Coordinates of N, CA and C in Angstrom, one line a residue:
M220 N -0.2 -12.4 34.0 CA 1.1 -12.5 33.3 C 2.3 -12.5 34.3
P221 N 3.0 -13.6 34.5 CA 4.1 -13.7 35.4 C 5.2 -12.8 35.0
Y222 N 5.7 -12.0 35.9 CA 6.9 -11.2 35.6 C 7.8 -10.9 36.8
S223 N 7.6 -11.5 37.9 CA 8.3 -11.2 39.1 C 9.8 -11.3 39.1
N224 N 10.3 -12.3 38.1 CA 11.7 -12.5 38.0 C 12.3 -11.8 36.8
H225 N 11.5 -11.1 36.1 CA 12.0 -10.5 34.9 C 12.8 -9.2 35.3
P226 N 13.9 -9.0 34.4 CA 14.7 -7.7 34.7 C 13.9 -6.5 34.7
L227 N 12.8 -6.4 34.0 CA 12.0 -5.2 33.9 C 10.8 -5.2 34.9
A228 N 10.9 -6.1 35.9 CA 9.9 -6.2 36.9 C 9.5 -4.9 37.6
P229 N 10.4 -4.0 37.9 CA 10.0 -2.8 38.7 C 9.2 -1.9 37.7
E230 N 9.5 -1.9 36.4 CA 8.8 -1.0 35.5 C 7.5 -1.6 34.9
L231 N 7.4 -2.8 34.8 CA 6.3 -3.5 34.1 C 4.9 -3.1 34.6
P232 N 4.7 -3.1 35.9 CA 3.3 -2.7 36.3 C 2.9 -1.4 35.7
F233 N 3.8 -0.5 35.6 CA 3.4 0.9 35.2 C 3.3 0.9 33.7
L234 N 4.1 0.1 33.0 CA 4.0 0.0 31.5 C 2.6 -0.7 31.2
R235 N 2.3 -1.7 32.0 CA 1.0 -2.4 31.8 C -0.2 -1.5 32.0
R236 N 0.0 -0.6 33.1 CA -1.1 0.3 33.4 C -1.3 1.3 32.2
Y237 N -0.2 1.7 31.7 CA -0.4 2.7 30.5 C -1.0 2.0 29.3
A238 N -0.6 0.8 29.1 CA -1.2 0.1 27.9 C -2.7 -0.1 28.0
R239 N -3.1 -0.5 29.3 CA -4.5 -0.6 29.5 C -5.2 0.7 29.4
A240 N -4.6 1.8 29.9 CA -5.3 3.1 29.9 C -5.4 3.6 28.5
A241 N -4.4 3.3 27.7 CA -4.4 3.9 26.3 C -5.3 3.0 25.3
T242 N -5.5 1.7 25.6 CA -6.3 1.0 24.7 C -7.7 0.8 25.2
G243 N -7.9 0.9 26.5 CA -9.3 0.8 27.1 C -9.6 -0.6 27.4
Q244 N -8.6 -1.6 27.3 CA -9.0 -3.0 27.7 C -7.7 -3.6 28.4
R245 N -8.1 -4.2 29.5 CA -7.0 -5.0 30.3 C -6.3 -6.0 29.5
D246 N -7.1 -6.9 28.8 CA -6.5 -8.0 28.1 C -5.6 -7.5 26.9
M247 N -6.2 -6.5 26.2 CA -5.4 -6.0 25.0 C -4.2 -5.4 25.5
G248 N -4.2 -4.6 26.5 CA -3.0 -3.9 27.1 C -1.9 -4.9 27.5
D249 N -2.4 -5.9 28.2 CA -1.5 -6.9 28.7 C -0.8 -7.7 27.6
T250 N -1.6 -8.0 26.5 CA -1.2 -8.7 25.3 C -0.1 -7.9 24.6
I251 N -0.3 -6.6 24.5 CA 0.6 -5.7 23.8 C 2.0 -5.8 24.6
I252 N 1.9 -5.7 25.9 CA 3.1 -5.8 26.7 C 3.9 -7.1 26.5
A253 N 3.1 -8.2 26.5 CA 3.7 -9.5 26.3 C 4.4 -9.6 24.9
N254 N 3.8 -8.9 24.0 CA 4.3 -9.0 22.6 C 5.6 -8.2 22.4
V255 N 5.8 -7.2 23.2 CA 7.0 -6.3 23.0 C 8.0 -6.5 24.2
M256 N 7.9 -7.6 24.9 CA 8.8 -7.7 26.1 C 10.3 -7.6 25.6
A257 N 10.6 -8.3 24.5 CA 12.0 -8.4 24.0 C 12.4 -6.9 23.6
D258 N 11.5 -6.3 22.9 CA 11.8 -4.9 22.5 C 12.0 -3.9 23.7
L259 N 11.2 -4.1 24.6 CA 11.3 -3.3 25.9 C 12.6 -3.6 26.6
A260 N 13.0 -4.8 26.7 CA 14.3 -5.1 27.3 C 15.5 -4.6 26.5
E261 N 15.3 -4.7 25.2 CA 16.4 -4.1 24.3 C 16.5 -2.6 24.5
A262 N 15.3 -1.9 24.5 CA 15.3 -0.5 24.7 C 15.9 -0.1 26.1
T263 N 15.6 -0.8 27.1 CA 16.1 -0.6 28.4 C 17.6 -0.6 28.5
T264 N 18.3 -1.5 27.8 CA 19.7 -1.6 27.8 C 20.5 -1.0 26.7
D265 N 19.7 -0.1 25.9 CA 20.3 0.5 24.7 C 21.1 1.8 25.2
T266 N 22.4 1.6 25.5 CA 23.2 2.7 25.9 C 23.6 3.6 24.9
N267 N 23.3 3.3 23.6 CA 23.7 4.2 22.5 C 22.5 5.2 22.1
S268 N 21.4 4.9 22.7 CA 20.2 5.8 22.5 C 20.5 7.2 23.1
P269 N 20.0 8.2 22.4 CA 20.1 9.6 23.1 C 19.0 9.8 24.1
Y270 N 18.0 8.9 24.2 CA 17.0 9.1 25.1 C 17.1 8.5 26.5
P271 N 16.5 9.0 27.5 CA 16.5 8.4 28.8 C 15.9 7.0 28.8
R272 N 16.2 6.2 29.8 CA 15.7 4.9 29.9 C 14.1 4.7 29.7
R273 N 13.4 5.6 30.5 CA 11.9 5.5 30.6 C 11.4 5.9 29.3
V274 N 12.0 7.0 28.6 CA 11.5 7.5 27.3 C 11.6 6.3 26.3
R275 N 12.8 5.7 26.4 CA 13.0 4.6 25.4 C 11.9 3.5 25.5
Q276 N 11.6 3.2 26.7 CA 10.6 2.1 27.0 C 9.2 2.6 26.4
F277 N 8.9 3.8 26.7 CA 7.5 4.3 26.2 C 7.5 4.5 24.7
R278 N 8.6 4.8 24.1 CA 8.7 4.9 22.6 C 8.3 3.6 22.0
V279 N 8.8 2.5 22.6 CA 8.5 1.2 22.1 C 7.0 0.8 22.5
L280 N 6.5 1.2 23.6 CA 5.1 0.8 23.9 C 4.1 1.6 23.2
V281 N 4.3 3.0 23.0 CA 3.4 3.8 22.3 C 3.3 3.3 20.8
S282 N 4.5 2.9 20.2 CA 4.4 2.5 18.9 C 3.6 1.2 18.8
A283 N 3.8 0.3 19.7 CA 3.1 -1.0 19.7 C 1.6 -0.8 19.8
I284 N 1.2 0.1 20.7 CA -0.2 0.4 20.9 C -0.8 0.9 19.6
N285 N -0.2 1.8 19.0 CA -0.7 2.4 17.8 C -0.8 1.4 16.6
T286 N 0.2 0.5 16.6 CA 0.2 -0.5 15.5 C -1.0 -1.5 15.8
T287 N -1.2 -1.8 17.1 CA -2.3 -2.7 17.4 C -3.7 -2.1 17.1
L288 N -3.9 -0.8 17.4 CA -5.2 -0.3 17.3 C -5.5 0.2 15.9
A289 N -4.5 0.6 15.2 CA -4.8 1.2 13.9 C -5.4 0.4 12.8
P290 N -5.0 -0.9 12.7 CA -5.6 -1.6 11.5 C -7.0 -2.3 11.9
N291 N -7.4 -2.3 13.1 CA -8.6 -3.0 13.4 C -9.7 -2.1 14.0
A292 N -10.6 -1.9 13.2 CA -11.7 -0.9 13.6 C -12.5 -1.4 14.9
T293 N -12.6 -2.7 15.0 CA -13.3 -3.2 16.2 C -12.5 -3.0 17.5
Q294 N -11.2 -3.2 17.4 CA -10.4 -2.9 18.5 C -10.4 -1.4 18.9
A295 N -10.3 -0.6 17.8 CA -10.2 0.8 18.1 C -11.5 1.3 18.7
A296 N -12.6 0.7 18.3 CA -13.9 1.2 18.9 C -14.0 0.9 20.4
S297 N -13.2 -0.2 20.8 CA -13.3 -0.6 22.2 C -12.7 0.5 23.2
V298 N -12.0 1.4 22.6 CA -11.4 2.5 23.5 C -12.5 3.5 23.9
G299 N -13.7 3.4 23.3 CA -14.7 4.3 23.7 C -15.0 5.4 22.7
A300 N -16.2 5.8 22.5 CA -16.5 6.7 21.4 C -15.7 8.0 21.5
N301 N -15.7 8.6 22.7 CA -15.0 9.9 22.9 C -13.5 9.7 22.7
V302 N -12.9 8.7 23.2 CA -11.4 8.5 23.2 C -11.0 8.1 21.8
A303 N -11.8 7.2 21.2 CA -11.4 6.7 19.9 C -11.4 7.8 18.9
A304 N -12.3 8.8 19.1 CA -12.4 9.9 18.1 C -11.1 10.8 18.2
L305 N -10.3 10.6 19.2 CA -9.1 11.5 19.3 C -8.0 10.8 18.4
P306 N -7.2 11.7 17.6 CA -6.1 11.1 17.0 C -5.1 10.5 18.1
S307 N -4.4 9.4 17.7 CA -3.6 8.8 18.7 C -2.5 9.7 19.3
T308 N -1.9 10.6 18.5 CA -0.9 11.4 19.1 C -1.5 12.4 20.2
M309 N -2.7 12.9 19.9 CA -3.4 13.7 20.9 C -3.7 13.0 22.2
R310 N -4.2 11.8 22.0 CA -4.5 10.9 23.2 C -3.3 10.6 24.1
H311 N -2.2 10.2 23.4 CA -1.0 9.8 24.0 C -0.4 11.1 24.8
A312 N -0.5 12.3 24.1 CA 0.2 13.5 24.6 C -0.5 13.8 26.0
L313 N -1.8 13.6 26.1 CA -2.5 13.9 27.3 C -2.2 12.9 28.3
L314 N -2.2 11.5 28.0 CA -2.0 10.5 29.0 C -0.6 10.5 29.5
L315 N 0.4 10.7 28.6 CA 1.8 10.7 28.9 C 2.2 11.8 30.0
T316 N 1.6 13.0 29.7 CA 1.9 14.1 30.6 C 1.0 14.2 31.9
A317 N -0.2 13.8 31.8 CA -1.1 13.9 32.9 C -1.0 12.7 33.9
L318 N -0.9 11.5 33.3 CA -0.9 10.3 34.1 C 0.6 9.7 34.4
E319 N 1.4 9.9 33.5 CA 2.8 9.4 33.6 C 3.8 10.4 34.0
D320 N 3.4 11.7 34.1 CA 4.2 12.8 34.5 C 5.4 13.1 33.6
F321 N 5.3 12.7 32.4 CA 6.4 13.1 31.5 C 6.4 14.5 31.2
Q322 N 7.7 15.1 31.1 CA 7.8 16.6 30.7 C 7.4 16.7 29.2
P323 N 7.0 17.9 28.7 CA 6.7 17.9 27.3 C 7.8 17.5 26.4
K324 N 9.1 17.8 26.8 CA 10.2 17.5 25.9 C 10.2 15.9 25.8
D325 N 10.0 15.2 26.9 CA 10.1 13.7 26.8 C 9.0 13.2 26.1
A326 N 7.8 13.7 26.4 CA 6.5 13.3 25.6 C 6.7 13.5 24.1
A327 N 7.3 14.6 23.7 CA 7.6 14.9 22.3 C 8.5 13.8 21.7
S328 N 9.5 13.4 22.5 CA 10.5 12.4 22.0 C 9.7 11.0 21.8
I329 N 8.9 10.8 22.8 CA 8.1 9.5 22.7 C 7.2 9.5 21.4
L330 N 6.6 10.6 21.1 CA 5.7 10.7 20.0 C 6.2 11.2 18.7
N331 N 7.6 11.5 18.7 CA 8.2 11.9 17.5 C 7.6 13.2 16.9
V332 N 7.3 14.2 17.8 CA 6.8 15.5 17.4 C 7.7 16.5 18.1
S333 N 7.5 17.8 17.7 CA 8.2 18.8 18.3 C 7.7 19.1 19.8
T334 N 8.6 19.6 20.6 CA 8.1 19.9 22.0 C 7.1 21.0 22.0
A335 N 7.2 21.9 21.0 CA 6.2 23.0 20.9 C 4.8 22.5 20.6
E336 N 4.6 21.3 20.0 CA 3.3 20.8 19.7 C 2.6 20.2 20.8
I337 N 3.3 19.8 21.8 CA 2.7 19.1 23.0 C 1.6 19.9 23.7
P338 N 1.8 21.2 24.1 CA 0.7 21.9 24.7 C -0.6 22.0 23.9
T339 N -0.5 22.1 22.6 CA -1.6 22.2 21.7 C -2.3 20.8 21.6
L340 N -1.6 19.8 21.6 CA -2.1 18.5 21.5 C -2.9 18.2 22.9
I341 N -2.3 18.5 24.0 CA -3.0 18.3 25.3 C -4.3 19.1 25.4
T342 N -4.2 20.5 25.0 CA -5.4 21.3 25.1 C -6.5 20.7 24.2
S343 N -6.2 20.3 23.0 CA -7.1 19.7 22.1 C -7.8 18.5 22.7
A344 N -7.0 17.6 23.3 CA -7.5 16.4 23.8 C -8.4 16.7 24.9
Q345 N -8.0 17.6 25.8 CA -8.8 17.9 27.0 C -10.2 18.5 26.5
E346 N -10.2 19.4 25.5 CA -11.4 20.0 25.1 C -12.3 18.9 24.5
S347 N -11.8 18.0 23.7 CA -12.5 16.9 23.1 C -13.2 15.9 24.1
L348 N -12.6 15.9 25.3 CA -13.1 14.9 26.3 C -14.0 15.6 27.3
R349 N -14.2 16.9 27.3 CA -15.0 17.6 28.2 C -16.4 17.3 28.1
H350 N -16.8 16.8 27.0 CA -18.2 16.8 26.7 C -19.0 15.5 27.0
L351 N -18.3 14.7 27.9 CA -19.1 13.6 28.5 C -20.2 14.0 29.4
S352 N -21.3 13.3 29.3 CA -22.5 13.7 30.1 C -22.1 13.6 31.6
S353 N -22.9 14.2 32.5 CA -22.6 14.2 33.9 C -22.8 12.8 34.4
K354 N -22.0 12.3 35.3 CA -22.0 10.9 35.9 C -22.1 11.0 37.3
R355 N -22.5 9.8 37.9 CA -22.6 9.7 39.4 C -21.4 8.9 39.8
I356 N -20.7 9.4 40.8 CA -19.3 8.8 41.2 C -19.4 8.5 42.7
L357 N -19.0 7.3 43.1 CA -18.8 7.0 44.5 C -17.4 7.2 44.9
V358 N -17.2 7.9 46.0 CA -15.9 8.1 46.7 C -15.7 7.2 47.8
I359 N -14.7 6.4 47.8 CA -14.4 5.5 49.1 C -13.2 6.0 49.6
E360 N -13.2 6.8 50.7 CA -12.1 7.4 51.3 C -12.4 7.7 52.8
D361 N -11.6 7.4 53.7 CA -11.8 7.5 55.2 C -11.4 8.9 55.7
D362 N -10.6 9.6 54.9 CA -10.1 10.9 55.4 C -11.2 11.9 54.8
D363 N -11.9 12.6 55.6 CA -13.0 13.6 55.2 C -12.4 14.7 54.4
L364 N -11.1 15.2 54.8 CA -10.6 16.3 54.0 C -10.2 15.9 52.6
L365 N -9.6 14.8 52.5 CA -9.2 14.3 51.1 C -10.5 14.0 50.3
A366 N -11.5 13.4 51.0 CA -12.7 13.2 50.3 C -13.4 14.5 49.8
A367 N -13.3 15.6 50.6 CA -13.9 16.8 50.2 C -13.1 17.4 49.0
A368 N -11.8 17.3 49.0 CA -11.0 17.8 47.9 C -11.3 17.0 46.7
I369 N -11.5 15.7 46.7 CA -11.9 14.9 45.5 C -13.2 15.2 45.0
T370 N -14.2 15.5 46.0 CA -15.5 15.8 45.6 C -15.5 17.2 44.9
G371 N -14.7 18.1 45.3 CA -14.6 19.4 44.6 C -14.1 19.2 43.2
I372 N -13.2 18.4 43.0 CA -12.7 18.1 41.6 C -13.7 17.5 40.7
I373 N -14.5 16.5 41.3 CA -15.5 15.9 40.6 C -16.6 16.9 40.2
Q374 N -17.0 17.7 41.1 CA -18.1 18.6 40.9 C -17.7 19.7 39.8
K375 N -16.4 20.1 39.9 CA -15.9 21.0 38.9 C -15.9 20.5 37.5
M376 N -15.8 19.2 37.4 CA -15.9 18.5 36.1 C -17.2 18.4 35.6
G377 N -18.2 18.7 36.4 CA -19.7 18.5 36.1 C -20.3 17.2 36.4
H378 N -19.6 16.5 37.2 CA -20.1 15.2 37.7 C -20.6 15.3 39.1
K379 N -21.2 14.2 39.7 CA -21.8 14.3 41.0 C -21.3 13.2 41.9
V380 N -21.0 13.5 43.1 CA -20.6 12.4 44.1 C -21.9 11.9 44.7
C381 N -22.3 10.7 44.3 CA -23.5 10.1 44.7 C -23.5 9.6 46.1
A382 N -22.2 9.3 46.6 CA -22.1 8.8 48.0 C -20.5 8.9 48.4
H383 N -20.4 9.1 49.7 CA -19.0 9.1 50.2 C -19.0 8.0 51.3
A384 N -18.2 6.9 51.0 CA -18.1 5.8 51.9 C -16.8 5.8 52.6
R385 N -16.8 5.7 53.9 CA -15.6 5.7 54.8 C -15.1 4.3 55.2
T386 N -16.0 3.3 55.0 CA -15.6 1.9 55.4 C -16.0 1.0 54.2
E387 N -15.5 -0.3 54.4 CA -15.9 -1.3 53.4 C -17.4 -1.5 53.4
Q388 N -18.0 -1.5 54.5 CA -19.5 -1.8 54.6 C -20.3 -0.7 54.0
E389 N -19.8 0.5 54.2 CA -20.5 1.7 53.6 C -20.3 1.7 52.1
A390 N -19.2 1.3 51.6 CA -19.0 1.2 50.2 C -19.9 0.2 49.5
L391 N -20.0 -0.9 50.2 CA -20.9 -2.0 49.6 C -22.4 -1.5 49.6
A392 N -22.8 -0.9 50.6 CA -24.2 -0.4 50.8 C -24.4 0.7 49.7
A393 N -23.4 1.5 49.5 CA -23.6 2.7 48.6 C -23.7 2.2 47.1
V394 N -23.0 1.2 46.8 CA -23.0 0.6 45.4 C -24.4 0.0 45.2
A395 N -24.9 -0.7 46.2 CA -26.2 -1.3 46.0 C -27.3 -0.3 45.9
A396 N -27.2 0.9 46.6 CA -28.2 1.9 46.7 C -28.1 2.9 45.6
E397 N -26.9 3.2 45.1 CA -26.7 4.3 44.2 C -26.4 3.9 42.8
T398 N -25.8 2.8 42.5 CA -25.4 2.4 41.2 C -24.5 3.4 40.5
P399 N -23.4 3.7 41.1 CA -22.5 4.7 40.4 C -21.9 4.3 39.1
A400 N -21.6 5.3 38.3 CA -20.9 5.1 37.0 C -19.4 4.9 37.2
L401 N -18.9 5.3 38.3 CA -17.4 5.2 38.6 C -17.1 5.1 40.1
I402 N -16.1 4.5 40.4 CA -15.7 4.4 41.8 C -14.3 4.9 41.9
L403 N -14.1 5.9 42.9 CA -12.7 6.3 43.2 C -12.4 5.8 44.6
A404 N -11.4 5.0 44.8 CA -11.2 4.3 46.0 C -9.8 4.4 46.6
D405 N -9.7 4.6 47.9 CA -8.5 4.6 48.6 C -8.2 3.1 48.9
V406 N -7.0 2.7 49.2 CA -6.6 1.3 49.5 C -6.8 1.1 51.0
H407 N -6.2 1.9 51.8 CA -6.4 1.8 53.3 C -7.5 2.7 53.8
L408 N -8.4 2.1 54.5 CA -9.5 2.8 55.1 C -9.4 2.9 56.6
G409 N -8.2 2.8 57.2 CA -8.0 2.8 58.6 C -8.8 1.7 59.3
P410 N -9.5 2.1 60.4 CA -10.3 1.0 61.2 C -11.5 0.5 60.4
G411 N -11.8 1.2 59.2 CA -12.9 0.8 58.4 C -12.6 -0.3 57.4
G412 N -11.4 -0.8 57.4 CA -11.1 -1.8 56.6 C -10.2 -1.5 55.3
S413 N -10.5 -2.1 54.2 CA -9.7 -2.0 53.0 C -10.5 -1.6 51.9
G414 N -10.1 -0.5 51.2 CA -10.8 -0.2 49.9 C -10.6 -1.2 48.8
L415 N -9.4 -1.9 48.8 CA -9.1 -3.0 47.9 C -10.0 -4.1 48.1
S416 N -10.4 -4.5 49.4 CA -11.3 -5.5 49.6 C -12.6 -5.2 49.3
A417 N -13.0 -3.9 49.5 CA -14.4 -3.4 49.1 C -14.6 -3.5 47.7
V418 N -13.6 -3.1 46.9 CA -13.6 -3.2 45.3 C -13.7 -4.6 44.9
Q419 N -12.9 -5.4 45.5 CA -12.9 -6.9 45.3 C -14.4 -7.5 45.3
Q420 N -15.0 -7.1 46.5 CA -16.4 -7.7 46.6 C -17.4 -7.0 45.6
I421 N -17.2 -5.8 45.4 CA -18.1 -5.0 44.4 C -18.0 -5.6 43.0
M422 N -16.7 -6.0 42.6 CA -16.5 -6.4 41.3 C -17.0 -7.9 41.0
T423 N -17.3 -8.6 42.1 CA -17.8 -9.9 41.8 C -19.2 -9.9 41.1
N424 N -19.9 -8.8 41.3 CA -21.2 -8.7 40.6 C -21.4 -7.4 39.8
S425 N -20.3 -6.7 39.5 CA -20.4 -5.4 38.9 C -19.2 -5.2 37.9
T426 N -19.5 -4.3 36.9 CA -18.5 -3.9 35.9 C -18.2 -2.4 36.0
I427 N -18.5 -1.9 37.2 CA -18.3 -0.4 37.4 C -16.8 -0.1 37.3
P428 N -16.4 0.9 36.5 CA -15.0 1.3 36.4 C -14.5 1.8 37.8
V429 N -13.1 1.5 38.0 CA -12.6 1.8 39.3 C -11.3 2.5 39.1
I430 N -11.1 3.6 39.9 CA -9.8 4.3 40.0 C -9.3 4.2 41.4
F431 N -8.1 3.6 41.7 CA -7.6 3.7 43.0 C -6.7 5.0 43.2
V432 N -7.0 5.7 44.3 CA -6.3 6.9 44.6 C -5.6 6.6 45.9
T433 N -4.3 6.3 45.9 CA -3.6 5.8 47.0 C -2.2 6.2 47.2
G434 N -1.7 6.2 48.4 CA -0.3 6.5 48.6 C 0.5 5.3 48.6
Y435 N -0.1 4.2 48.3 CA 0.6 2.9 48.1 C 0.3 2.2 46.9
P436 N 0.7 2.7 45.7 CA 0.3 2.1 44.4 C 0.9 0.7 44.3
E437 N 2.1 0.5 45.0 CA 2.7 -0.8 44.9 C 1.8 -2.0 45.4
L438 N 0.8 -1.6 46.3 CA -0.1 -2.7 46.8 C -1.1 -3.0 45.8
V439 N -1.3 -2.2 44.8 CA -2.3 -2.5 43.7 C -1.7 -3.0 42.5
L440 N -0.5 -2.5 42.1 CA 0.2 -2.8 40.9 C 1.2 -4.0 41.1
T441 N 0.6 -5.1 41.5 CA 1.4 -6.3 41.8 C 1.4 -7.4 40.8
G442 N 0.5 -7.3 39.8 CA 0.4 -8.3 38.8 C -0.5 -9.5 39.3
K443 N -1.2 -9.3 40.4 CA -2.1 -10.3 40.9 C -3.4 -9.6 41.4
G444 N -4.5 -10.3 41.4 CA -5.7 -9.9 41.8 C -6.2 -8.7 41.0
I445 N -6.9 -7.7 41.7 CA -7.4 -6.6 41.0 C -6.4 -5.6 40.6
E446 N -6.4 -5.2 39.4 CA -5.5 -4.2 38.8 C -6.2 -3.3 37.8
P447 N -6.8 -2.2 38.3 CA -7.4 -1.3 37.4 C -6.4 -0.6 36.4
A448 N -6.9 0.0 35.4 CA -6.1 0.7 34.5 C -5.5 1.9 35.2
F449 N -6.3 2.6 36.0 CA -5.8 3.8 36.7 C -5.5 3.7 38.2
V450 N -4.3 4.0 38.5 CA -3.8 4.1 39.9 C -3.2 5.4 40.1
I451 N -3.8 6.3 40.8 CA -3.3 7.7 41.0 C -2.6 7.7 42.3
R452 N -1.3 8.1 42.4 CA -0.6 8.2 43.6 C -0.9 9.5 44.3
K453 N -1.1 9.3 45.7 CA -1.2 10.4 46.6 C 0.2 10.9 47.0
P454 N 0.5 12.2 47.1 CA -0.4 13.3 46.8 C -0.5 13.5 45.2
Y455 N -1.8 13.6 44.8 CA -2.1 13.6 43.4 C -2.1 15.0 42.8
R456 N -1.9 15.2 41.5 CA -2.1 16.4 40.9 C -3.6 16.4 40.4
E457 N -4.2 17.5 40.5 CA -5.6 17.6 40.0 C -5.7 17.3 38.6
E458 N -4.8 17.7 37.7 CA -4.9 17.4 36.4 C -4.9 15.9 36.1
A459 N -4.0 15.2 36.9 CA -3.9 13.7 36.8 C -5.2 13.0 37.1
L460 N -5.8 13.5 38.2 CA -7.2 12.8 38.6 C -8.2 13.2 37.6
Q461 N -8.3 14.4 37.2 CA -9.3 14.7 36.1 C -9.1 13.9 34.9
T462 N -7.9 13.7 34.4 CA -7.7 12.9 33.2 C -8.1 11.5 33.5
A463 N -7.7 10.9 34.6 CA -8.1 9.6 34.9 C -9.6 9.4 35.0
I464 N -10.3 10.3 35.6 CA -11.7 10.2 35.6 C -12.4 10.3 34.2
T465 N -11.9 11.3 33.5 CA -12.5 11.4 32.1 C -12.2 10.1 31.2
Q466 N -11.0 9.7 31.3 CA -10.6 8.5 30.5 C -11.4 7.3 30.9
A467 N -11.5 7.1 32.3 CA -12.1 5.9 32.7 C -13.6 5.9 32.4
L468 N -14.2 7.1 32.4 CA -15.7 7.2 32.1 C -15.8 7.0 30.6
A469 N -14.9 7.4 29.8 CA -15.0 7.4 28.3 C -14.8 6.0 27.9
T470 N -13.9 5.3 28.5 CA -13.5 3.9 28.0 C -14.2 2.8 28.7
G471 N -14.9 3.2 29.9 CA -15.5 2.1 30.7 C -14.6 1.1 31.3
H472 N -13.4 1.6 31.8 CA -12.4 0.7 32.3 C -13.1 0.0 33.6
T473 N -12.7 -1.2 33.9 CA -13.1 -1.9 35.1 C -11.8 -2.5 35.7
A474 N -11.8 -2.7 37.0 CA -10.8 -3.5 37.7 C -11.1 -5.0 37.4
H475 N -10.1 -5.8 37.2 CA -10.3 -7.2 36.9 C -9.4 -8.0 37.8
N476 N -9.8 -9.3 37.9 CA -8.9 -10.3 38.6 C -8.0 -10.9 37.5

């Protein structure tokens, strides 16, 4: 979807990322964004609104996502059994605060609920999503300390790191040998190459979900090539990474060209 010259260009990659994360599908998320571009532009320039710019944009987006998913059971099912079972307000409360870093007050404004309801919605969503079975996860990260920290989070969640790859070649070999259920990848692997390139090669013959954990999200959220639903910025919050892992496993997100 071309958008490099659009006035909303700086925000669009992140709006698209959220639409994909909340719906569970790249194409559906991108279609929703395309359908509400005019409304997003209007919300962005609405100086009479009592809400901040980003809150205005997400009010439009969340409403469009709910409208798209609600009437179609087939589409709703695509979000994954665990996630689809969550009421939309509960799901959005978790994603808005954990992945998009909205404060409870702003999340409440987006969802048209009271600020006091947000913590309960988040806790309920987290509890509902904790029951995924244990999965095998590949970590592609050249920094051993960061890899160890990520491994600790994965193990705390009840999952297993099936391999730790430090280079492109190690990543390709690990996928062939281990068949992970999820990949967590850094973009830059130092002398070992590129995590982006490794994932590109992996995805030519695989539909394994991918989460990029990187200090350079702008290199992934370009609107071109591979764009997974989840891109976690370093330094990351543990809650954000846990939410991304759970949501990606529940919905079966994949990176796509």
